[in-house]
Structure formats: structure tokens, C-alpha cells
Amino acid sequence: MIKKQEAVKVLVSRIYPEIGIELLRKEGFKLTTWQEDRPMTQPELIKAARENNALLCTMTENIDKHFLNECKHLDIISQFAVGFDNIDISEATRLGIPVGFTPDVLSEATADVAFGLMIATSRKMFHLHKTISRGEWSYFRPTANLGIDLKDKTLGIFGLGRIGIEMAKRCKGAYNMKIIYCNRTPNKKAEELFDARLVNFNDLLKQSDVISVHCTLTDQTKGLFDRTAFDRMKPTAIFINTARGPVHNEQALTEALRNGSIWGAGLDVTNPEPMHPGNPLLSMENVSVLPHIGSATVETRNKMSRLAAENIIGFYKNMRVPNIVNPETLTNK
Ligand code: DGY
């Protein structure tokens, strides 16, 4: 460890899978763990972080400019997530605070949820499950409860990175779907493996039977799927979002589903989270909503916990953060 005189103190913001926590303990870090089920408020977080050298946090913590300036003493922030839109990265970088994150290990689990939502929505599974518990399953009716096929349809991926490629793999393999995508840069791997074709945003909207969102949340992607976007989609299209809720405008999505601009939606992320139980989307037939469970498998969360710990250990051992958002913070240290 770099700080040898006394043990490095790490604030652990939530109860994370033990595997990473144990790793930190074994390496001699002194841990303070927030024990409540709810996330800390920002004042609580600031107060606790002031007593520590490093922070292990996740997307429930608001690491904005205010927090960072109150806690500029932090040596490192290690985020338990691949997304880091809760952290003001440019301010952390300006203050020289490295930010670690947990990419790759959750790509397959998250793509499974996107794929599952696509199927569940196309066959109205969430809605039909509820009709049984309401006692509404009477008898087989040849023209009732009809969904739509996915075979040979076109999948449009918005943000084709690590998770998007896993979604493409599933859709190509299971349904021979044609893959088109919209990205800032071409994804050669996806083009070679799945014959994916880069298109502009407008063509993605117009040509896709299913649109699956896998981008990061930025000023450019916030609210991108708005009324105009939904109006340009096919009336038979399904919209899937497993990335971040604010990428779509929830009011516009609700209207698009109501007025038939699109056919269905599958959401693992909403805006706000948690979604209000009275939200009209929850009672629509062609809508499937999950409580942000993309990475929620035992194996994946264990891997995320290990990576988040390794980012802290690497920093104190040899100034290396294996998965870092802002590597420029390490060059001058
Ligand atoms: C992430 O990692 O960003 C997911 O949304 C939560 O696992």
C-alpha cells in the first residue's frame, strides 16, 4: 500500500457482495460500512467520506460537484457499476481523483434482461401473468392474447458497445434478426460477427422492429427518445431500455403507447427510480417493467464486487486502477 504508516480507510456506501469486501479486509484496509438498507443522503455521505481516504460507492450516491469539493481529500472513488452518470467525472478529473468502475463483467447479464424484456413484451407475458391471478383465464380463445413474432425482424441497437454486442448475439442466434445500429463510431466486431450495419438515428427509428437502448447517459442522450422519436418509429415497434431511464421521456413513451405510435415497451430502467406504483405504464398490456435488475445475478454481482475492490487495491499497491474512467488522473501521481 502507498499509505503505509496507518491503514487506509475505505467508506463502503452500501452492503455489497462479500467477495470484494473480504478482499479489501485481507489487504489490510480499514472499512466503514453503511449498514442501513437505504442509501445515504448526501450530507451523511459527505460526513462519512470526510473520515475516510477512499470511497466504494454505486449509482445511488450523488457524487456531484458539491460532494467532490467537500471531499477533495479522497484518493480514489470506486464505483460498483458500469454506468457512472451519478458522478461528475470532469470535476473528479479536475480535482485529480481517479474513478474506477466495473465494465464487461455485467454485459451478459444485462443483455439477458434486454432479451428477456423483448420476448416478454412481444408476447404480453407480464400482463397475461396478472390476468391469471385476477381469475381471468377462462378458456382457450383462438384470437385472444396474440403477440408478435420476432423471427427475421430488425433489431436496432442504440449504443453498440459491450452490452449491445451481447444483445445482438442473442437476437441473431435465436431469431436471425437483422442488426442495425447507431453509434458515434463503427463497431467492426459487430459488423464482422453479425453483419451489423451502422445507420443514422432517423433510419434506426424508421427501420427497426425492436429498438434496444444500450448507451450511456450523457447530455447528448438525455431525453433523446422523445415524442418526435417515437412518432418516427413503426407502429408495430417495441422499445427496450436497459441503460438509463432518462434516455427516454416517460411521458412521451406513455403517449406513444396510448396512441399507437409504437406497439410495446420493455423497461429495466425508469425515470424516476423507483417507478411510482400508480404509473399508467404498469397497467398497459404491451409493457413490461423491471426494477433495474440488469446486473442482478449472484455471479455477476460477485464479479462487480471483486472488480470494485481490485480498483482500490491496485491504486494503493502500484498506482494502477485496472478499470478506470479517467486515467489522466494517474499520470501525474
Ligand atoms: C450499471 O452497472 O450501471 C447498472 O445499471 C447497475 O448494475
CSV table of C-alpha atoms and ligand atoms in Angstrom, one decimal:
chain,number,residue,atom,x,y,z
A,1,MET,CA,0.0,0.0,0.0
A,2,ILE,CA,1.1,3.5,-0.7
A,3,LYS,CA,0.0,4.9,2.7
A,4,LYS,CA,2.0,2.5,5.0
A,5,GLN,CA,2.0,4.4,8.3
A,6,GLU,CA,-1.6,3.7,9.1
A,7,ALA,CA,-4.3,1.5,7.5
A,8,VAL,CA,-6.1,3.2,4.6
A,9,LYS,CA,-9.7,3.9,5.5
A,10,VAL,CA,-12.4,3.0,3.0
A,11,LEU,CA,-16.0,4.1,3.2
A,12,VAL,CA,-18.3,1.4,1.8
A,13,SER,CA,-21.5,3.1,0.9
A,14,ARG,CA,-23.9,0.1,0.7
A,15,ILE,CA,-24.0,-3.6,1.6
A,16,TYR,CA,-22.1,-5.2,-1.3
A,17,PRO,CA,-21.4,-8.9,-2.1
A,18,GLU,CA,-18.9,-10.0,0.5
A,19,ILE,CA,-16.3,-11.2,-2.0
A,20,GLY,CA,-14.8,-7.8,-2.7
A,21,ILE,CA,-15.2,-6.6,0.9
A,22,GLU,CA,-13.3,-9.6,2.1
A,23,LEU,CA,-10.6,-8.9,-0.4
A,24,LEU,CA,-10.2,-5.4,0.9
A,25,ARG,CA,-10.1,-6.6,4.5
A,26,LYS,CA,-7.4,-9.2,3.7
A,27,GLU,CA,-5.3,-6.4,2.1
A,28,GLY,CA,-5.4,-4.6,5.5
A,29,PHE,CA,-7.9,-1.8,4.6
A,30,LYS,CA,-10.0,-0.4,7.4
A,31,LEU,CA,-13.6,-0.4,6.3
A,32,THR,CA,-16.6,1.6,7.5
A,33,THR,CA,-19.8,0.2,6.0
A,34,TRP,CA,-23.1,2.0,5.9
A,35,GLN,CA,-25.4,-0.7,7.4
A,36,GLU,CA,-28.9,0.7,6.5
A,37,ASP,CA,-30.8,-0.7,3.6
A,38,ARG,CA,-31.5,2.9,2.2
A,39,PRO,CA,-28.7,4.8,0.5
A,40,MET,CA,-27.0,7.6,2.5
A,41,THR,CA,-28.3,11.2,1.9
A,42,GLN,CA,-25.6,13.4,0.5
A,43,PRO,CA,-24.9,15.2,3.9
A,44,GLU,CA,-24.5,11.7,5.5
A,45,LEU,CA,-22.2,10.7,2.7
A,46,ILE,CA,-20.1,13.8,3.0
A,47,LYS,CA,-19.8,13.4,6.7
A,48,ALA,CA,-18.7,9.8,6.5
A,49,ALA,CA,-16.4,10.3,3.5
A,50,ARG,CA,-14.5,13.0,5.3
A,51,GLU,CA,-13.3,10.4,7.8
A,52,ASN,CA,-12.0,8.1,5.0
A,53,ASN,CA,-9.4,8.0,2.3
A,54,ALA,CA,-11.3,6.1,-0.3
A,55,LEU,CA,-15.0,5.6,-1.3
A,56,LEU,CA,-16.6,2.4,-2.6
A,57,CYS,CA,-20.0,3.6,-3.9
A,58,THR,CA,-22.7,2.9,-6.5
A,59,MET,CA,-25.2,4.7,-8.6
A,60,THR,CA,-27.5,5.5,-5.6
A,61,GLU,CA,-24.8,8.0,-4.4
A,62,ASN,CA,-24.9,11.5,-5.7
A,63,ILE,CA,-21.2,12.3,-6.4
A,64,ASP,CA,-21.7,15.8,-7.8
A,65,LYS,CA,-19.5,18.9,-7.8
A,66,HIS,CA,-20.6,19.8,-4.3
A,67,PHE,CA,-19.7,16.4,-2.9
A,68,LEU,CA,-16.4,16.3,-4.7
A,69,ASN,CA,-15.4,19.7,-3.4
A,70,GLU,CA,-16.4,18.8,0.1
A,71,CYS,CA,-14.4,15.6,-0.2
A,72,LYS,CA,-11.4,16.5,-2.4
A,73,HIS,CA,-9.1,14.7,0.0
A,74,LEU,CA,-10.4,11.3,-1.4
A,75,ASP,CA,-7.6,9.3,-3.0
A,76,ILE,CA,-10.0,7.2,-5.2
A,77,ILE,CA,-13.6,6.6,-5.8
A,78,SER,CA,-14.5,3.1,-6.9
A,79,GLN,CA,-17.9,2.8,-8.4
A,80,PHE,CA,-19.8,-0.6,-8.2
A,81,ALA,CA,-21.4,-0.2,-11.7
A,82,VAL,CA,-20.5,0.2,-15.3
A,83,GLY,CA,-22.5,3.4,-15.6
A,84,PHE,CA,-21.2,6.5,-13.7
A,85,ASP,CA,-23.7,9.2,-14.6
A,86,ASN,CA,-24.1,9.8,-10.8
A,87,ILE,CA,-20.5,11.0,-10.7
A,88,ASP,CA,-19.3,14.4,-12.1
A,89,ILE,CA,-16.4,12.9,-13.9
A,90,SER,CA,-15.0,16.2,-15.2
A,91,GLU,CA,-14.9,17.6,-11.7
A,92,ALA,CA,-13.3,14.5,-10.3
A,93,THR,CA,-10.7,14.7,-13.0
A,94,ARG,CA,-10.1,18.4,-12.4
A,95,LEU,CA,-9.6,17.5,-8.7
A,96,GLY,CA,-7.3,14.6,-9.6
A,97,ILE,CA,-9.5,11.9,-8.1
A,98,PRO,CA,-9.4,8.7,-10.1
A,99,VAL,CA,-12.7,7.0,-10.6
A,100,GLY,CA,-12.9,3.2,-11.0
A,101,PHE,CA,-15.8,1.3,-12.5
A,102,THR,CA,-16.9,-2.3,-13.3
A,103,PRO,CA,-17.3,-2.8,-17.0
A,104,ASP,CA,-17.5,-6.1,-19.0
A,105,VAL,CA,-18.5,-8.4,-16.2
A,106,LEU,CA,-22.2,-7.4,-16.3
A,107,SER,CA,-22.6,-7.3,-20.1
A,108,GLU,CA,-24.1,-10.8,-20.5
A,109,ALA,CA,-26.5,-10.5,-17.5
A,110,THR,CA,-27.7,-7.1,-18.7
A,111,ALA,CA,-28.2,-8.3,-22.3
A,112,ASP,CA,-30.2,-11.3,-20.9
A,113,VAL,CA,-32.6,-8.8,-19.3
A,114,ALA,CA,-32.9,-6.8,-22.5
A,115,PHE,CA,-33.5,-10.0,-24.5
A,116,GLY,CA,-36.0,-11.3,-21.9
A,117,LEU,CA,-37.9,-8.0,-21.9
A,118,MET,CA,-38.1,-8.1,-25.7
A,119,ILE,CA,-39.7,-11.6,-25.6
A,120,ALA,CA,-41.9,-10.9,-22.6
A,121,THR,CA,-43.2,-7.7,-24.3
A,122,SER,CA,-43.7,-9.3,-27.7
A,123,ARG,CA,-45.9,-11.9,-26.0
A,124,LYS,CA,-47.5,-9.7,-23.4
A,125,MET,CA,-46.2,-12.0,-20.7
A,126,PHE,CA,-46.2,-9.7,-17.7
A,127,HIS,CA,-49.8,-8.6,-18.4
A,128,LEU,CA,-51.1,-12.2,-19.0
A,129,HIS,CA,-49.5,-13.4,-15.8
A,130,LYS,CA,-51.5,-10.7,-14.0
A,131,THR,CA,-54.8,-11.8,-15.7
A,132,ILE,CA,-54.4,-15.3,-14.3
A,133,SER,CA,-54.1,-14.0,-10.7
A,134,ARG,CA,-57.2,-11.9,-11.3
A,135,GLY,CA,-59.1,-15.1,-12.2
A,136,GLU,CA,-59.5,-14.0,-15.9
A,137,TRP,CA,-58.2,-17.2,-17.6
A,138,SER,CA,-61.4,-18.7,-18.8
A,139,TYR,CA,-60.7,-21.0,-21.9
A,140,PHE,CA,-58.5,-21.1,-25.0
A,141,ARG,CA,-59.6,-18.5,-27.5
A,142,PRO,CA,-58.0,-18.7,-30.9
A,143,THR,CA,-57.9,-14.9,-31.5
A,144,ALA,CA,-57.1,-13.7,-28.0
A,145,ASN,CA,-53.8,-12.9,-26.3
A,146,LEU,CA,-51.9,-12.6,-29.5
A,147,GLY,CA,-48.3,-11.3,-29.5
A,148,ILE,CA,-45.9,-10.8,-32.4
A,149,ASP,CA,-43.1,-12.9,-33.8
A,150,LEU,CA,-39.5,-11.8,-33.6
A,151,LYS,CA,-38.0,-14.2,-36.2
A,152,ASP,CA,-36.3,-12.4,-39.1
A,153,LYS,CA,-37.2,-8.9,-37.7
A,154,THR,CA,-34.9,-6.0,-37.5
A,155,LEU,CA,-33.2,-5.1,-34.2
A,156,GLY,CA,-31.9,-1.5,-33.9
A,157,ILE,CA,-29.3,-1.1,-31.2
A,158,PHE,CA,-28.7,2.4,-29.9
A,159,GLY,CA,-25.2,2.4,-28.4
A,160,LEU,CA,-23.5,-0.7,-29.6
A,161,GLY,CA,-20.8,-1.4,-27.1
A,162,ARG,CA,-20.1,-4.3,-24.8
A,163,ILE,CA,-23.7,-4.9,-23.7
A,164,GLY,CA,-25.2,-4.1,-27.2
A,165,ILE,CA,-23.0,-6.8,-28.8
A,166,GLU,CA,-24.3,-9.4,-26.3
A,167,MET,CA,-27.8,-8.4,-27.2
A,168,ALA,CA,-27.0,-8.7,-30.9
A,169,LYS,CA,-25.5,-12.1,-30.3
A,170,ARG,CA,-28.7,-13.3,-28.6
A,171,CYS,CA,-31.1,-11.8,-31.2
A,172,LYS,CA,-29.1,-13.1,-34.2
A,173,GLY,CA,-28.7,-16.6,-32.7
A,174,ALA,CA,-32.3,-17.0,-31.5
A,175,TYR,CA,-34.3,-15.2,-34.2
A,176,ASN,CA,-31.9,-14.5,-37.1
A,177,MET,CA,-32.7,-10.8,-36.6
A,178,LYS,CA,-31.1,-8.3,-38.9
A,179,ILE,CA,-28.9,-6.0,-36.8
A,180,ILE,CA,-28.7,-2.2,-37.5
A,181,TYR,CA,-27.1,0.2,-35.0
A,182,CYS,CA,-26.5,3.8,-34.2
A,183,ASN,CA,-23.1,4.7,-32.7
A,184,ARG,CA,-20.6,7.5,-32.6
A,185,THR,CA,-18.1,5.1,-34.1
A,186,PRO,CA,-18.5,2.0,-36.2
A,187,ASN,CA,-18.3,-1.3,-34.3
A,188,LYS,CA,-16.2,-3.5,-36.6
A,189,LYS,CA,-16.6,-6.6,-34.4
A,190,ALA,CA,-20.4,-6.4,-34.6
A,191,GLU,CA,-20.2,-5.8,-38.3
A,192,GLU,CA,-18.0,-8.9,-38.8
A,193,LEU,CA,-19.8,-11.2,-36.4
A,194,PHE,CA,-23.4,-10.3,-37.0
A,195,ASP,CA,-23.4,-8.4,-40.3
A,196,ALA,CA,-24.5,-5.3,-38.3
A,197,ARG,CA,-25.0,-2.1,-40.3
A,198,LEU,CA,-24.3,1.4,-39.0
A,199,VAL,CA,-27.2,3.8,-39.7
A,200,ASN,CA,-28.2,7.3,-38.6
A,201,PHE,CA,-30.6,7.9,-35.7
A,202,ASN,CA,-33.5,8.6,-38.1
A,203,ASP,CA,-33.0,5.4,-40.0
A,204,LEU,CA,-32.7,3.4,-36.8
A,205,LEU,CA,-36.1,4.7,-35.7
A,206,LYS,CA,-37.7,4.1,-39.1
A,207,GLN,CA,-36.3,0.7,-39.9
A,208,SER,CA,-36.3,-1.2,-36.5
A,209,ASP,CA,-38.9,-3.6,-35.3
A,210,VAL,CA,-37.2,-3.6,-31.9
A,211,ILE,CA,-35.1,-0.8,-30.6
A,212,SER,CA,-32.8,-1.7,-27.7
A,213,VAL,CA,-31.0,1.1,-25.8
A,214,HIS,CA,-27.5,0.4,-24.5
A,215,CYS,CA,-25.9,3.8,-24.5
A,216,THR,CA,-24.5,5.8,-21.5
A,217,LEU,CA,-26.5,8.7,-20.1
A,218,THR,CA,-24.9,12.0,-21.2
A,219,ASP,CA,-26.2,15.5,-22.1
A,220,GLN,CA,-26.5,14.2,-25.7
A,221,THR,CA,-28.5,11.1,-24.9
A,222,LYS,CA,-30.8,12.5,-22.2
A,223,GLY,CA,-34.4,12.7,-23.4
A,224,LEU,CA,-33.3,11.5,-26.9
A,225,PHE,CA,-36.3,9.2,-27.2
A,226,ASP,CA,-39.0,11.8,-27.1
A,227,ARG,CA,-42.3,12.3,-28.8
A,228,THR,CA,-40.6,13.0,-32.2
A,229,ALA,CA,-38.5,9.9,-32.0
A,230,PHE,CA,-41.5,7.7,-31.0
A,231,ASP,CA,-43.5,9.2,-33.8
A,232,ARG,CA,-40.9,8.1,-36.3
A,233,MET,CA,-40.9,4.5,-35.2
A,234,LYS,CA,-43.0,1.8,-36.7
A,235,PRO,CA,-46.5,1.3,-35.1
A,236,THR,CA,-45.5,-2.3,-34.6
A,237,ALA,CA,-42.2,-1.5,-32.9
A,238,ILE,CA,-41.0,-2.5,-29.4
A,239,PHE,CA,-38.9,-0.1,-27.4
A,240,ILE,CA,-36.4,-1.7,-24.9
A,241,ASN,CA,-34.4,0.3,-22.4
A,242,THR,CA,-31.9,-1.4,-20.0
A,243,ALA,CA,-29.5,1.5,-19.9
A,244,ARG,CA,-30.7,4.6,-18.0
A,245,GLY,CA,-34.3,5.8,-17.6
A,246,PRO,CA,-33.6,9.5,-18.6
A,247,VAL,CA,-32.6,8.4,-22.1
A,248,HIS,CA,-36.3,8.2,-22.9
A,249,ASN,CA,-39.0,10.7,-22.0
A,250,GLU,CA,-41.5,8.7,-19.9
A,251,GLN,CA,-44.5,10.9,-20.7
A,252,ALA,CA,-43.8,10.7,-24.4
A,253,LEU,CA,-43.4,7.0,-24.2
A,254,THR,CA,-46.7,6.6,-22.4
A,255,GLU,CA,-48.4,8.8,-25.1
A,256,ALA,CA,-46.8,6.8,-27.9
A,257,LEU,CA,-48.1,3.6,-26.5
A,258,ARG,CA,-51.5,5.0,-25.9
A,259,ASN,CA,-51.9,6.5,-29.4
A,260,GLY,CA,-50.3,3.5,-31.1
A,261,SER,CA,-47.2,5.3,-32.4
A,262,ILE,CA,-45.4,2.2,-31.1
A,263,TRP,CA,-46.6,-1.3,-30.1
A,264,GLY,CA,-44.8,-2.1,-26.8
A,265,ALA,CA,-42.1,-1.3,-24.4
A,266,GLY,CA,-39.8,-3.2,-22.0
A,267,LEU,CA,-38.0,-1.2,-19.4
A,268,ASP,CA,-35.5,-2.2,-16.8
A,269,VAL,CA,-34.8,1.4,-16.1
A,270,THR,CA,-37.2,4.2,-15.4
A,271,ASN,CA,-37.3,7.9,-14.6
A,272,PRO,CA,-37.6,8.3,-11.7
A,273,GLU,CA,-36.5,5.2,-10.0
A,274,PRO,CA,-38.3,3.6,-8.3
A,275,MET,CA,-41.3,4.0,-10.7
A,276,HIS,CA,-44.4,5.1,-8.9
A,277,PRO,CA,-46.8,2.1,-8.4
A,278,GLY,CA,-49.6,4.1,-10.0
A,279,ASN,CA,-47.7,4.7,-13.2
A,280,PRO,CA,-50.0,4.0,-16.1
A,281,LEU,CA,-47.2,2.1,-17.9
A,282,LEU,CA,-47.6,-0.7,-15.3
A,283,SER,CA,-51.2,-1.4,-16.4
A,284,MET,CA,-50.6,-1.5,-20.1
A,285,GLU,CA,-50.8,-4.8,-21.9
A,286,ASN,CA,-47.7,-4.5,-24.0
A,287,VAL,CA,-45.4,-3.1,-21.4
A,288,SER,CA,-43.0,-5.0,-19.2
A,289,VAL,CA,-41.2,-3.2,-16.4
A,290,LEU,CA,-38.4,-4.4,-14.1
A,291,PRO,CA,-36.8,-2.7,-11.1
A,292,HIS,CA,-33.3,-2.1,-12.6
A,293,ILE,CA,-32.0,-5.7,-12.3
A,294,GLY,CA,-29.7,-5.8,-15.4
A,295,SER,CA,-26.7,-7.0,-13.5
A,296,ALA,CA,-28.6,-8.7,-10.7
A,297,THR,CA,-27.3,-12.3,-10.7
A,298,VAL,CA,-25.2,-13.8,-7.9
A,299,GLU,CA,-22.3,-14.4,-10.2
A,300,THR,CA,-22.3,-11.0,-11.9
A,301,ARG,CA,-22.7,-9.0,-8.6
A,302,ASN,CA,-19.8,-11.1,-7.1
A,303,LYS,CA,-17.6,-10.2,-10.1
A,304,MET,CA,-18.6,-6.5,-9.8
A,305,SER,CA,-17.7,-6.5,-6.1
A,306,ARG,CA,-14.3,-8.1,-6.8
A,307,LEU,CA,-13.6,-5.5,-9.6
A,308,ALA,CA,-14.6,-2.6,-7.4
A,309,ALA,CA,-12.3,-3.9,-4.7
A,310,GLU,CA,-9.4,-4.5,-7.1
A,311,ASN,CA,-9.6,-1.0,-8.4
A,312,ILE,CA,-8.9,0.3,-4.9
A,313,ILE,CA,-6.2,-2.3,-4.1
A,314,GLY,CA,-4.5,-1.6,-7.4
A,315,PHE,CA,-4.4,2.1,-6.7
A,316,TYR,CA,-2.8,1.8,-3.3
A,317,LYS,CA,-0.4,-1.0,-4.3
A,318,ASN,CA,1.0,0.3,-7.5
A,319,MET,CA,-0.9,3.3,-8.7
A,320,ARG,CA,-2.8,1.1,-11.2
A,321,VAL,CA,-6.6,1.1,-11.4
A,322,PRO,CA,-7.5,-1.8,-13.6
A,323,ASN,CA,-10.8,-0.3,-14.7
A,324,ILE,CA,-10.6,3.5,-14.7
A,325,VAL,CA,-12.9,6.1,-16.1
A,326,ASN,CA,-10.4,9.0,-16.0
A,327,PRO,CA,-6.8,7.5,-16.5
A,328,GLU,CA,-5.4,11.0,-16.9
A,329,THR,CA,-5.7,11.5,-13.1
A,330,LEU,CA,-3.0,8.8,-12.6
A,331,THR,CA,-0.3,10.2,-15.0
A,332,ASN,CA,0.8,13.0,-12.7
A,333,LYS,CA,0.7,11.0,-9.4
B,1,DGY,C1,-24.7,-0.4,-14.0
B,1,DGY,O1,-23.7,-1.1,-13.7
B,1,DGY,O2,-24.5,0.7,-14.5
B,1,DGY,C2,-26.0,-1.0,-13.9
B,1,DGY,O3,-27.0,-0.1,-14.2
B,1,DGY,C3,-26.3,-1.5,-12.5
B,1,DGY,O4,-25.6,-2.7,-12.3
